[in-house]
Coordinates of C-alpha atoms and ligand atoms in Angstrom, one line a residue:
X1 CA -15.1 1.1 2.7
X2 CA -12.3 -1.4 3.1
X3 CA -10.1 0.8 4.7
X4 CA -9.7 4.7 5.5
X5 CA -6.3 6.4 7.0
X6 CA -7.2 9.6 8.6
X7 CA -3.8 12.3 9.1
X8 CA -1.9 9.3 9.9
X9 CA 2.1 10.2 11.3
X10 CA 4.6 8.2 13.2
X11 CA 7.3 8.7 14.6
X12 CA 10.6 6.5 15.5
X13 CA 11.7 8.3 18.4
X14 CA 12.5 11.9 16.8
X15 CA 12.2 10.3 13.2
X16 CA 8.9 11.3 11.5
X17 CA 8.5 8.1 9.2
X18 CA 4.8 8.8 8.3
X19 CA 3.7 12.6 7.3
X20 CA -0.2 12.8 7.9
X21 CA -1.4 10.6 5.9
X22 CA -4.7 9.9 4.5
X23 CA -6.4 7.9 1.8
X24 CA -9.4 5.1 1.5
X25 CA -9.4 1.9 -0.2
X26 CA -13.2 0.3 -1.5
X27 CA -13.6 -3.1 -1.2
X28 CA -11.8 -5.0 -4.1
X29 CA -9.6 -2.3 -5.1
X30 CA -5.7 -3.6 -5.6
X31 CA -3.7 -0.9 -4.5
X32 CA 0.1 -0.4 -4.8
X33 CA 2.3 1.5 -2.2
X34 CA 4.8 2.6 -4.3
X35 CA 8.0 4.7 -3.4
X36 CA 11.7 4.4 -2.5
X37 CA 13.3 2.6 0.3
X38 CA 12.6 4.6 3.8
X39 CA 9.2 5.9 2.2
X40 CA 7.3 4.6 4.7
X41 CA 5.6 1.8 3.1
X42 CA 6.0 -0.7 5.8
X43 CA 5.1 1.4 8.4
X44 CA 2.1 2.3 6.9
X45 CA 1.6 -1.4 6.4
X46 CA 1.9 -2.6 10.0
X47 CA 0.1 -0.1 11.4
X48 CA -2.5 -1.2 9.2
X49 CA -2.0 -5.0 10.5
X50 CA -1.9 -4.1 13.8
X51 CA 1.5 -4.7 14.9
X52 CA 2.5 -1.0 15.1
X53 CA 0.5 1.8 16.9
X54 CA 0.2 4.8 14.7
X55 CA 1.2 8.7 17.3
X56 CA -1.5 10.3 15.5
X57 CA -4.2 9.9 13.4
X58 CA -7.3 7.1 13.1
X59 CA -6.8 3.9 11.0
X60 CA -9.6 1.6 10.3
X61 CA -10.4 -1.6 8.6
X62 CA -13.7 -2.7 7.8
X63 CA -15.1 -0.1 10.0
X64 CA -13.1 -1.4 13.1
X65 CA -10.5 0.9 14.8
X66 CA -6.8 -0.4 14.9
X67 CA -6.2 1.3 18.3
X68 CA -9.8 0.6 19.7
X69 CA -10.6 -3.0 18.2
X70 CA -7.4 -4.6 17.1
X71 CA -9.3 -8.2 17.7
X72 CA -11.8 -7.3 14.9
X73 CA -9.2 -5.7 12.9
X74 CA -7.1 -8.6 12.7
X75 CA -9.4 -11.0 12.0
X76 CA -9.9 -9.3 8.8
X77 CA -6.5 -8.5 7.7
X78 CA -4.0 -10.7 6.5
X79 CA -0.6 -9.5 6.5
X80 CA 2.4 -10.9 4.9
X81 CA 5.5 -9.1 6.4
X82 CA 8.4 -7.8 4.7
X83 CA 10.8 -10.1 4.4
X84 CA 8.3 -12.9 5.3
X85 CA 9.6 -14.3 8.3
X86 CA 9.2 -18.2 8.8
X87 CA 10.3 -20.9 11.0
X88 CA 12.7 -22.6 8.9
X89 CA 12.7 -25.7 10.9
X90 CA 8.9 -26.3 10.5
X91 CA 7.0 -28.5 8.2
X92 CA 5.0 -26.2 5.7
X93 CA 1.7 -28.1 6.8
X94 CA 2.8 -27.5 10.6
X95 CA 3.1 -24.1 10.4
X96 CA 0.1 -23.3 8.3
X97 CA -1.8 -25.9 11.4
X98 CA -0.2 -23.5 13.5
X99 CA -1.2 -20.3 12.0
X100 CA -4.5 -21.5 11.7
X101 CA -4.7 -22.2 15.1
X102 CA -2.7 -18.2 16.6
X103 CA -5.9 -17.0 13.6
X104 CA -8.3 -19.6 16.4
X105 CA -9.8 -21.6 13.5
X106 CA -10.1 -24.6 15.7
X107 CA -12.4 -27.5 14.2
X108 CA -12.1 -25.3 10.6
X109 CA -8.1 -25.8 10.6
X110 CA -7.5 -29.0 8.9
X111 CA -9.4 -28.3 5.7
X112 CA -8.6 -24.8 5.6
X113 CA -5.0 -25.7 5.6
X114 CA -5.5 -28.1 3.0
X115 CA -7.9 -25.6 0.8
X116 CA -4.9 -22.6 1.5
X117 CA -2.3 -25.7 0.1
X118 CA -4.4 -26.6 -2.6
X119 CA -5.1 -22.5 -3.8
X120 CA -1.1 -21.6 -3.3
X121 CA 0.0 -24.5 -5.4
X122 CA 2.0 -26.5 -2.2
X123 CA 0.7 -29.4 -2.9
X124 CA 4.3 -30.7 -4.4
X125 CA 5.9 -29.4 -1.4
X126 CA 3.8 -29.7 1.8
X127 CA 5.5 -32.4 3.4
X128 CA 9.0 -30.6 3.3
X129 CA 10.6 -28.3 6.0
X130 CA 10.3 -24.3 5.4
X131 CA 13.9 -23.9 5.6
X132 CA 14.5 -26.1 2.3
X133 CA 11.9 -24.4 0.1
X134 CA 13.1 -21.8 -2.9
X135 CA 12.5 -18.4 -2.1
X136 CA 9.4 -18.6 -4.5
X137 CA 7.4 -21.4 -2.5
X138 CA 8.5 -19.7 0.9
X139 CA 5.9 -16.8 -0.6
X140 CA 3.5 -19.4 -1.5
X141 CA 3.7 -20.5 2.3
X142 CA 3.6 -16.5 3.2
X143 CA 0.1 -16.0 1.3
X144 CA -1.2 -19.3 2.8
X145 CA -0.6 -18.0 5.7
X146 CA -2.4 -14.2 5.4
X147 CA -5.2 -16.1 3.5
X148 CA -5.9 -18.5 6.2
X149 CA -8.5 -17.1 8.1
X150 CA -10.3 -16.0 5.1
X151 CA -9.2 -12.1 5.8
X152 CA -11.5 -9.5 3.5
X153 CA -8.2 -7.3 3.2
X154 CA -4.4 -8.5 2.7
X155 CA -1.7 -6.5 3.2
X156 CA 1.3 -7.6 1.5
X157 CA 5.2 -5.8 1.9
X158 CA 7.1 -6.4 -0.9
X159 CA 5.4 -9.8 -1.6
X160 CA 7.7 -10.5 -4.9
X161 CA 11.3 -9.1 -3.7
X162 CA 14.3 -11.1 -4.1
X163 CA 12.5 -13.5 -6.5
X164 CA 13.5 -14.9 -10.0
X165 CA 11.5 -13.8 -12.9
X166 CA 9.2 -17.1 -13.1
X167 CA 8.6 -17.1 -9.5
X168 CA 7.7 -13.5 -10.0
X169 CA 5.3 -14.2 -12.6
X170 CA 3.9 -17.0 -10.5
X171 CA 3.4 -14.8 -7.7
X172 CA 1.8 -12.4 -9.3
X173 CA -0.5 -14.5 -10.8
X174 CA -1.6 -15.3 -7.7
X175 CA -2.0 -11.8 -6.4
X176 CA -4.0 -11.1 -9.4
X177 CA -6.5 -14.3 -8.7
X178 CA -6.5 -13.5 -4.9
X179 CA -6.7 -9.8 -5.8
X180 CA -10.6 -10.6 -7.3
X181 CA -11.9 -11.5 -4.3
X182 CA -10.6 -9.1 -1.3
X183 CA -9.1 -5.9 -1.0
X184 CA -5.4 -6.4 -1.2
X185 CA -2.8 -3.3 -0.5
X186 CA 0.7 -4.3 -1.8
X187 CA 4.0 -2.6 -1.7
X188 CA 6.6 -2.0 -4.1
X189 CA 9.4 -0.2 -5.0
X190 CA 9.2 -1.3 -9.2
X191 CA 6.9 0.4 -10.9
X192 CA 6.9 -2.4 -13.2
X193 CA 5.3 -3.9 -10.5
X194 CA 2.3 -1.5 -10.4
X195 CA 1.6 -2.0 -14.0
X196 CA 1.6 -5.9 -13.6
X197 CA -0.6 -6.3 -10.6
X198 CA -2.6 -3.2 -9.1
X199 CA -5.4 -1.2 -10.8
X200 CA -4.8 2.1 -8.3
X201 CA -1.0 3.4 -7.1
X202 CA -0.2 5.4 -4.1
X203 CA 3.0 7.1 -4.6
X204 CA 4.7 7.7 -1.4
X205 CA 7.4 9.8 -0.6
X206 CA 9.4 10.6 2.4
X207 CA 6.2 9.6 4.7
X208 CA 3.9 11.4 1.9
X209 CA 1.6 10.2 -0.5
X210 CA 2.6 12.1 -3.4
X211 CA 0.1 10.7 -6.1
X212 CA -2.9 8.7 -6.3
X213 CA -4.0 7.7 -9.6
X214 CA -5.3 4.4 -11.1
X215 CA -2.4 2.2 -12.8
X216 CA -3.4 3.7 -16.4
X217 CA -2.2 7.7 -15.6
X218 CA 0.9 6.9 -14.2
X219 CA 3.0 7.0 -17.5
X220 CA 1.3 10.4 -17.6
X221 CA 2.1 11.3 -14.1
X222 CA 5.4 10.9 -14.8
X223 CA 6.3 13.4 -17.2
X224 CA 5.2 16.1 -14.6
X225 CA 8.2 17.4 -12.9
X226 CA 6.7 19.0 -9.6
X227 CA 3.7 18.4 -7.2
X228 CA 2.4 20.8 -5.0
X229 CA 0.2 20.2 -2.5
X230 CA -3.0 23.3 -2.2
X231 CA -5.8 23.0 0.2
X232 CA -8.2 25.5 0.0
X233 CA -11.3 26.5 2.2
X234 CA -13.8 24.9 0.0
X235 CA -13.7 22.4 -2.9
X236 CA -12.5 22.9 -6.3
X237 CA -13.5 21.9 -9.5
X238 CA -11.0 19.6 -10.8
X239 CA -11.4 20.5 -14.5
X240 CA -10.8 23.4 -13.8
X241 CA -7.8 23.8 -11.5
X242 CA -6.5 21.4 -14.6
X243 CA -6.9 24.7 -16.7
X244 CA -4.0 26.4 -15.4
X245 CA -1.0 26.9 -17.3
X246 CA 1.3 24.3 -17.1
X247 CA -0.8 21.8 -15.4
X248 CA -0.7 18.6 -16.4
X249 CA -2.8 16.9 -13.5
X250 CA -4.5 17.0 -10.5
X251 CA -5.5 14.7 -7.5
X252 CA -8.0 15.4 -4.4
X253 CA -7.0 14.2 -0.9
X254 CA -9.7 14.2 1.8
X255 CA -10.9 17.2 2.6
X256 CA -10.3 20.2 0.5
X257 CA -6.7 19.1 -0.4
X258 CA -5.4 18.9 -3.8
X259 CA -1.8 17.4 -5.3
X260 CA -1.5 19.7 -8.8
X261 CA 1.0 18.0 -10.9
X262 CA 3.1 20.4 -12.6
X263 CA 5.0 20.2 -16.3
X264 CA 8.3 21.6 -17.0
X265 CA 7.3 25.2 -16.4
X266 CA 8.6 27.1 -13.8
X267 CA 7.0 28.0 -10.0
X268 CA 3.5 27.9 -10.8
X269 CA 2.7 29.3 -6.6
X270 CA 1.9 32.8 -8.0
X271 CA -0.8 31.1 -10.6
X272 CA -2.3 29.1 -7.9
X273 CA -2.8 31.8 -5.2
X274 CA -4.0 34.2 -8.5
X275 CA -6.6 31.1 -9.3
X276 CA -7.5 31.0 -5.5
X277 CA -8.4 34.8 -5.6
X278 CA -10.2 34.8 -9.4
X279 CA -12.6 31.9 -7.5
X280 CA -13.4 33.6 -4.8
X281 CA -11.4 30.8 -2.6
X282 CA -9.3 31.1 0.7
X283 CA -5.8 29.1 0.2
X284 CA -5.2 27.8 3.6
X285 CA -1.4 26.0 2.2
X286 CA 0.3 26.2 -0.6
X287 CA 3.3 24.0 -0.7
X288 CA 5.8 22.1 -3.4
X289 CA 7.4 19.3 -2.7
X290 CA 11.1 19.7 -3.0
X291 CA 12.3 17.1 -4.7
X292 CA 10.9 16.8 -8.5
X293 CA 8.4 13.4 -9.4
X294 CA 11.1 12.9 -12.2
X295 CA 13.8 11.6 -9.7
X296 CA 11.5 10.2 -7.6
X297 CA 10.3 7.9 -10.6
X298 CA 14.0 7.5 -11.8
X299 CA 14.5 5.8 -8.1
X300 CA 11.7 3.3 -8.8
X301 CA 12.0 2.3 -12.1
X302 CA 15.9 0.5 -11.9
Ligands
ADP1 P1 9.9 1.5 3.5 O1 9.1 0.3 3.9 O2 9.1 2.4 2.5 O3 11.3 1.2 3.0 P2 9.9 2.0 6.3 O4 8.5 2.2 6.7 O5 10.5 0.8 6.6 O6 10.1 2.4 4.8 O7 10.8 3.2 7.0 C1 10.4 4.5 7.0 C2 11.4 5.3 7.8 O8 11.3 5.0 9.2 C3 12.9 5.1 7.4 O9 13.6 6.3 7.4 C4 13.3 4.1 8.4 O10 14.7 4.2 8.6 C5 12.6 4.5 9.6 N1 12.3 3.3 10.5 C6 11.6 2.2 10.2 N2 11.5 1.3 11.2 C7 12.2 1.9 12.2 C8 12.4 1.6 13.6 N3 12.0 0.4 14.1 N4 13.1 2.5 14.4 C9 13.6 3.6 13.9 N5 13.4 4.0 12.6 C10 12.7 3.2 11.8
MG2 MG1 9.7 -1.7 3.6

């Protein structure tokens, strides 16, 4: 397992930005983070990379701890920050010396600098400072950078914003190639975005994961109106918690939690907790997210 969240939360102060959280990711999967601005994506994200401590809830990478082992954790992850924040007044080959050296590749750094300029197409531009590079080489320098101590999982936030619709191509090209070799977790507020690079979205919502579903269901998913959340005492069988009225899907969380994506019908509570009893099930929550998937995708798909 390339990575498992456990009832992850955060809080800014009195600000909950992340809302228990939990979900894995298997080595190779390409995984979106997909939701709104103020989701919680890059939260989630730097907790992930280290640079954030999570209040509650266990987060680890390869089998390493973020709290307990951050060394091992980091050598492991790359992480190209929102934004991607550079020294504009460096050379592109210094900084990637210098990131290879804060990553301690010592005798290594010279040809892996040259192998990371070679695999992000710099070549053209290597000798140049940051500061006069187009937005879409800047990124080329960003992935260099999380790739340069050979990381099994990369962690990119918003990896493609602000660029023109070749660079964005170009970009995620290169996501997709990188993306068959490690584990790579990318956010995104486009769905578009899902559909071009990821085989497995994570819908996040106001510091929730809302769905999980591979790339292909998503058009589906979006025709539900409502998600509610149901954990029961024991598990379910999906197929046929998928037999009620009126439901169009349903995802498992860890644990006995379920997300039951609902059509256009009305509350569908009563037939839940009426399921719970025909099965001879204890329903330990039962509740529906308040604001209906329909919006939410409206939000991501402008
Ligand atoms: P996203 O990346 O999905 O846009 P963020 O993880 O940046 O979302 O933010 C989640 C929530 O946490 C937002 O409401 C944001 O305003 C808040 N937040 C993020 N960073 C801070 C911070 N350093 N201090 C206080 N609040 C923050
Ligand atoms: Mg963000």
């Amino acid at each position: 397992m390339s990575l498992q969240a456990v009832n992850v939360t955060k809080f800014y102060g009195q600000q909950k930005a992340l809302d228990d959280l939990s979900f894995q990711v298997s080595q190779g999967e390409v995984v979106a983070l997909l939701g709104p601005n103020g989701a919680g994506k890059s939260t989630m994200m730097k907790i992930i990379a280290c640079y954030l401590p999570q209040s509650a809830g266990q987060v680890r990478v390869c089998g390493f701890d973020v709290a307990e082992d951050p060394r091992s954790v980091k050598k492991r992850v790359g992480y190209l920050p929102e934004n991607n924040p550079l020294y504009n007044d460096m050379y592109v080959k210094e900084y990637l010396m210098f990131a290879a050296g804060v990553n301690r590749l010592g005798r290594k750094s010279r040809s892996r600098v040259d192998e990371m300029i070679e695999l992000t197409g710099l070549k053209a531009e290597y000798k140049k400072t940051i500061g006069t590079l187009s937005k879409g080489y800047r990124q080329r320098v960003g992935l260099a950078q999380a790739l340069i101590h050979d990381p099994e999982v990369l962690i990119l936030d918003e990896p493609t914003s602000g660029l023109d619709p070749n660079q964005l191509a170009e970009i995620r090209e290169l996501i997709r190639e990188t993306g068959k070799l490690k584990t790579v977790i990318l956010s995104t507020h486009i769905m578009q975005e899902v559909e071009a690079v990821c085989n497995r979205v994570m819908i996040i919502h106001q510091g929730r994961i809302i769905a999980d579903a591979p790339t292909s269901e998503v058009r589906m998913l979006n025709k539900a109106s409502r998600v509610i959340r149901a954990e029961f005492d024991k598990e379910v069988n999906l197929e046929k918690l998928k037999g009620i009225d009126g439901v169009i899907d349903v995802s498992k969380e860890p644990g006995s939690v379920y997300r039951i994506f609902v059509g256009a019908a009305g509350d569908l509570r009563p037939e839940i907790f009426r399921f719970a009893v025909d099965n001879g099930l204890v329903l330990l929550s039962l509740e529906q997210q308040d604001q209906s998937l329909e919006e939410i995708f409206r939000e991501l798909t402008v």
